Each structure stands twice: as C-alpha cells, then as structure tokens.
Amino acid sequence: MTAAQNRICFEPELIQRYDSRGPRYTSYPPADHFSDWFTEKHYREIATKGNESPIPRALSLYLHIPFCNTLCFFCACTKIVTRNSATVEKYLEHLCREIQIQGALYDDDREVVQLHLGGGTPTFLNTTQIERVLRQIERSFSLSKEPDREFAIEIDPRTVTPQSLEELQQLGFNRISLGVQDFNPKVQEAIHRIQSPEETLQLLQHAREIGFHSTNVDLIYGLPFQSVETFNRTLDLLMTAPPDRLSVFNYAHLPWRFPAQRRIHEKDLPSSQEKLRILETCIHWLTEAGYSYIGMDHFARPQDSLTRAQLDGTLGRNFQGYSTHADCDLVGVGVSAISQVENCYSQNLKELAPYHRAVEKGRLAVDRGYRLSGDDQIRRRVIDHLICFGRADLKAILAPSQLAPKTYFVSELAALNIMATDGLLSVDEESNIQVTPAGRFLIRNICRVFDRYAAVADSESKYSRVI
Ligand code: SF4
C-alpha cells in the first residue's frame, strides 16, 4: 500500500447506508463455522506434516490466560473472574503440560519468532508465574534469538507497576498492549472498569523510557455515556504519552450472547449518529497526530513495524488481528485458544474442567476445527489482501489454480460493480480490485462479497455492526 492509497476519507452517509453486521475476518471462514469432526488426530497430522517442508515455517505462539480480577461489563472475551489461587495454579500446571505436548509436535528448526500472552488478563499472574510459563516454553520450543522477534503481553494497567513492567522486560517481552477503553470516570463506572489515567500514562511513558519496541493501547467507542467531547478528552490525555499503535474498537452490544453486557443499559449508549461522530473525530484526531490508518480499527505510527509491514506487503491477519509475521504457523495454547496451522484451524476446549481432563491424559484439548477447501483458500487470500492492503489482484490469486476471475467470481464481480458505483472501490479489466479511501471503512462489507458462508450466516444475531 502506498502512502496515497493509505489515505482515508470518511463519508458518513455512505457508512450509515452500508452499516450492517458482519464478521471481522480474523479467520476465513469465521470461527462459528468450525466443527467437531475436526479432532486432535487431525491437528497432530497437520502439525507434524509441516515439519516435512524443505523450508521450515517459523512459529507464532499464542497463550491464553483466562483469569481476571473483576468483570468489565462490555467484555466478550473468554475469561474467568476469580480470586482463587488454587484454580490459577491448577491451570498453570496444565498449561505447562500442554506447552510440552505441543512443543513435541514441532521440529527444533521451527523457531518461535512471535509470542503473545493474551487473555483474560495475563498480568493477573505474578512475575514468578509468568516466568514459570516462559521457562516451560523455552524447554519445549526453539525460541528465536533474533532482535526482531516479537514477544508481546497484554497488560491490564490496574495490575502492573513500573517495577513489574521492568521485570516483564527482563523476562524477554519487548511489546506491550494496554487495555484502556476510556478515561472518563462516568464511562468507567458504567462499564465497571475504574482505571486511573495517571497510572496508565505513567506506565506507557515508562515502557518507552526503558526501551519496549512497541506499545499498543486499546480504546472502545460506543460505550455508555460516551460523546465526542468525552472521547476527545481521552485522546487528549493519551497523547501526553502517545503509544506506537492504537486499536479503536466499536463496542458491539450483544447482550443475548454475552451476559455481562446485560448490565449495560441500552438507554445509556450513544446514538448511532453520535458513534459515527466519535469515530470521525477520532480518525481526524489520530491522522492529524501522525498515525497511519492500517485498517479495521487499527492505527500505527509511520515507523512502527505494522505500518512498515503494510507498506512492504508483508502484513497478515490472524486471530490476534493484524500480524507482521504472516508467514508463520500459529500455535494456540490454553483454554479456547485457536491455532492456524497449514490450511487448518483448530480450537481448544473453552471450559477449564474438560481442558484439564484432556491434558491430564497426555492429550491435546482440541474441541473443534476446520480444514480449508481449495475454494476456501482462494477466498481467504482475497479477503486477507483486501483487509491488509486495500486491494486484491484476483487474476494473480487464481493463477495457481488456472481459474479465470470472470468465470470463477461471476456474482462477486457483479456485487462489486454496485459498490464501485457507490465509490467504495474500482475493478479494472484485469480484475484488480482497488478499495478507495472512502471504501476503507466498509472493508468488512467488501470482504463479505467473497464470503461463501455469508448468505447462510445468521448475521443479525452473531456479529457486531460495522459502525
Ligand atoms: S476486558 Fe479484559 S480485564 Fe476486563 S473482563 Fe475482559 S478480559 Fe478481563
């Protein structure tokens, strides 16, 4: 993507007209299409098959730490709110065992170049517990020693001090992601997440001073009592210690799916017009402050590796969102974790007790998964290209299968024509799709054209709205 293509253009009328529900495409097909015919046996087969490749594929390791101290009412993550240290210890014991079992599947020449601790709240664990998990990873996998390896941890600023941040760095983490959501006290009270702006900003500042390679902050718009003015104040404060990356997520109010959200009153939510104004102001704000819009809620500074990966064409997408290591197999460890290995997805059991039982038997806790067909692989490439680079060369993507875009994507090209009339994209004679600056905010709608399962999906109840 060139700097000119990286431009964005906010067209509220167009966005409102196309506003609908749809997947975020952290996988294609989305995870609700995984099924339980896919078992541990299939996962073991594909994991070991990758070892036979003449060029060893590097690994990206994701560890899920599901525990949290308190419940944020907006949260849709797989998490367990607990104070019970025995529950935590038992999980860590089984997590380490799973790391051992997973590690035995992958040859030593398959280095881990990317490690991500997510949750829940990874920093619910103390430094000693985190170190114990890392030592197990070191014993079970080959960790890259290269300076460009990315070892990241999600941080709840309410659980970390400047000193424990330094300890995390000494353990090898070089990237942090902080959950902030909003600094406004009334919003914080309504979402049950009271977090001091001063302490959060101090942590961000300290991370920069002691040399973390990248800092990310998560914000959410569309929360109760938010307005353009309150959100601007949050951004104002944040820019006193500007992070390298920012994720600005749209709050998806789905109380029928996520019971905690029933404690958020619909009447307190901003109107869709106000949400749109918040988003518009936020985009204006961040681009003025020098951030590039990566796509799908993500912003990064020009020198950040995410921006560079987008410019040099190496950006990828996986369950953690955008990734600078698109060429890796992703190995997910822990309850509910998802792996993406070769052309398969595999998801672990979501509940602690069955997860423990599987691991105790020396088994992997695979619950369900998906093996991509040839057609799925083609559509996944198209969707990945659109989301990561705002363009897709259909001819080049279909070339290895000796298929022609105009016969393979008949209905899709017709649907794109309508979007082209609305100014969302252009398609040339060679079937090159180029998303326009105005279409970048509607990328989910554009990707959905290539989603073979979209028509049968019960989109209205499953997915969040685009805005
Ligand atoms: S937002 Fe984070 S800290 Fe809050 S409940 Fe969800 S996972 Fe836990």
PDB file of C-alpha atoms and ligand atoms in Angstrom, residues 64-81 119-122 154 156 158 179 181 191-193 220 260, ligand 1:
ATOM      1  CA  HIS A  64      -4.422 -17.777  26.671  1.00  0.00           C
ATOM      2  CA  ILE A  65      -4.505 -16.726  30.334  1.00  0.00           C
ATOM      3  CA  PRO A  66      -8.250 -16.580  31.053  1.00  0.00           C
ATOM      4  CA  PHE A  67      -8.280 -15.040  34.544  1.00  0.00           C
ATOM      5  CA  CYS A  68      -9.414 -11.546  35.541  1.00  0.00           C
ATOM      6  CA  ASN A  69      -9.778  -9.795  38.901  1.00  0.00           C
ATOM      7  CA  THR A  70     -13.049  -8.079  38.038  1.00  0.00           C
ATOM      8  CA  LEU A  71     -15.626  -8.218  35.269  1.00  0.00           C
ATOM      9  CA  CYS A  72     -15.772  -5.414  32.695  1.00  0.00           C
ATOM     10  CA  PHE A  73     -19.391  -5.298  31.555  1.00  0.00           C
ATOM     11  CA  PHE A  74     -18.587  -4.775  27.853  1.00  0.00           C
ATOM     12  CA  CYS A  75     -16.241  -7.770  27.624  1.00  0.00           C
ATOM     13  CA  ALA A  76     -16.753 -10.517  25.042  1.00  0.00           C
ATOM     14  CA  CYS A  77     -13.503 -12.429  25.744  1.00  0.00           C
ATOM     15  CA  THR A  78     -13.258 -15.927  27.152  1.00  0.00           C
ATOM     16  CA  LYS A  79     -12.395 -15.138  30.775  1.00  0.00           C
ATOM     17  CA  ILE A  80     -12.865 -16.350  34.344  1.00  0.00           C
ATOM     18  CA  VAL A  81     -13.248 -13.835  37.140  1.00  0.00           C
ATOM     19  CA  GLY A 119      -6.499 -13.190  27.875  1.00  0.00           C
ATOM     20  CA  GLY A 120      -8.341 -12.578  30.105  1.00  0.00           C
ATOM     21  CA  THR A 121      -5.585 -10.745  31.897  1.00  0.00           C
ATOM     22  CA  PRO A 122      -2.067 -12.237  31.519  1.00  0.00           C
ATOM     23  CA  GLU A 154      -1.428  -7.793  27.117  1.00  0.00           C
ATOM     24  CA  ASP A 156      -4.197  -4.511  32.438  1.00  0.00           C
ATOM     25  CA  ARG A 158      -4.558  -1.878  37.082  1.00  0.00           C
ATOM     26  CA  GLY A 179      -6.365  -2.075  27.782  1.00  0.00           C
ATOM     27  CA  GLN A 181     -11.093   1.751  26.691  1.00  0.00           C
ATOM     28  CA  ILE A 191     -18.555  -0.423  32.284  1.00  0.00           C
ATOM     29  CA  HIS A 192     -17.246  -1.451  35.726  1.00  0.00           C
ATOM     30  CA  ARG A 193     -13.642  -0.681  34.931  1.00  0.00           C
ATOM     31  CA  ILE A 220     -13.532   1.365  22.612  1.00  0.00           C
ATOM     32  CA  ALA A 260     -22.199  -9.358  31.302  1.00  0.00           C
TER      33      ALA A 260
HETATM   34  S1  SF4 B   1     -11.828  -6.537  29.314  1.00  0.00           S
HETATM   35 FE1  SF4 B   1     -10.004  -7.633  29.914  1.00  0.00          FE
HETATM   36  S2  SF4 B   1      -9.893  -7.320  32.148  1.00  0.00           S
HETATM   37 FE2  SF4 B   1     -11.987  -6.789  31.562  1.00  0.00          FE
HETATM   38  S3  SF4 B   1     -13.153  -8.704  31.875  1.00  0.00           S
HETATM   39 FE3  SF4 B   1     -12.483  -8.640  29.732  1.00  0.00          FE
HETATM   40  S4  SF4 B   1     -10.579  -9.775  29.666  1.00  0.00           S
HETATM   41 FE4  SF4 B   1     -10.988  -9.245  31.822  1.00  0.00          FE
END
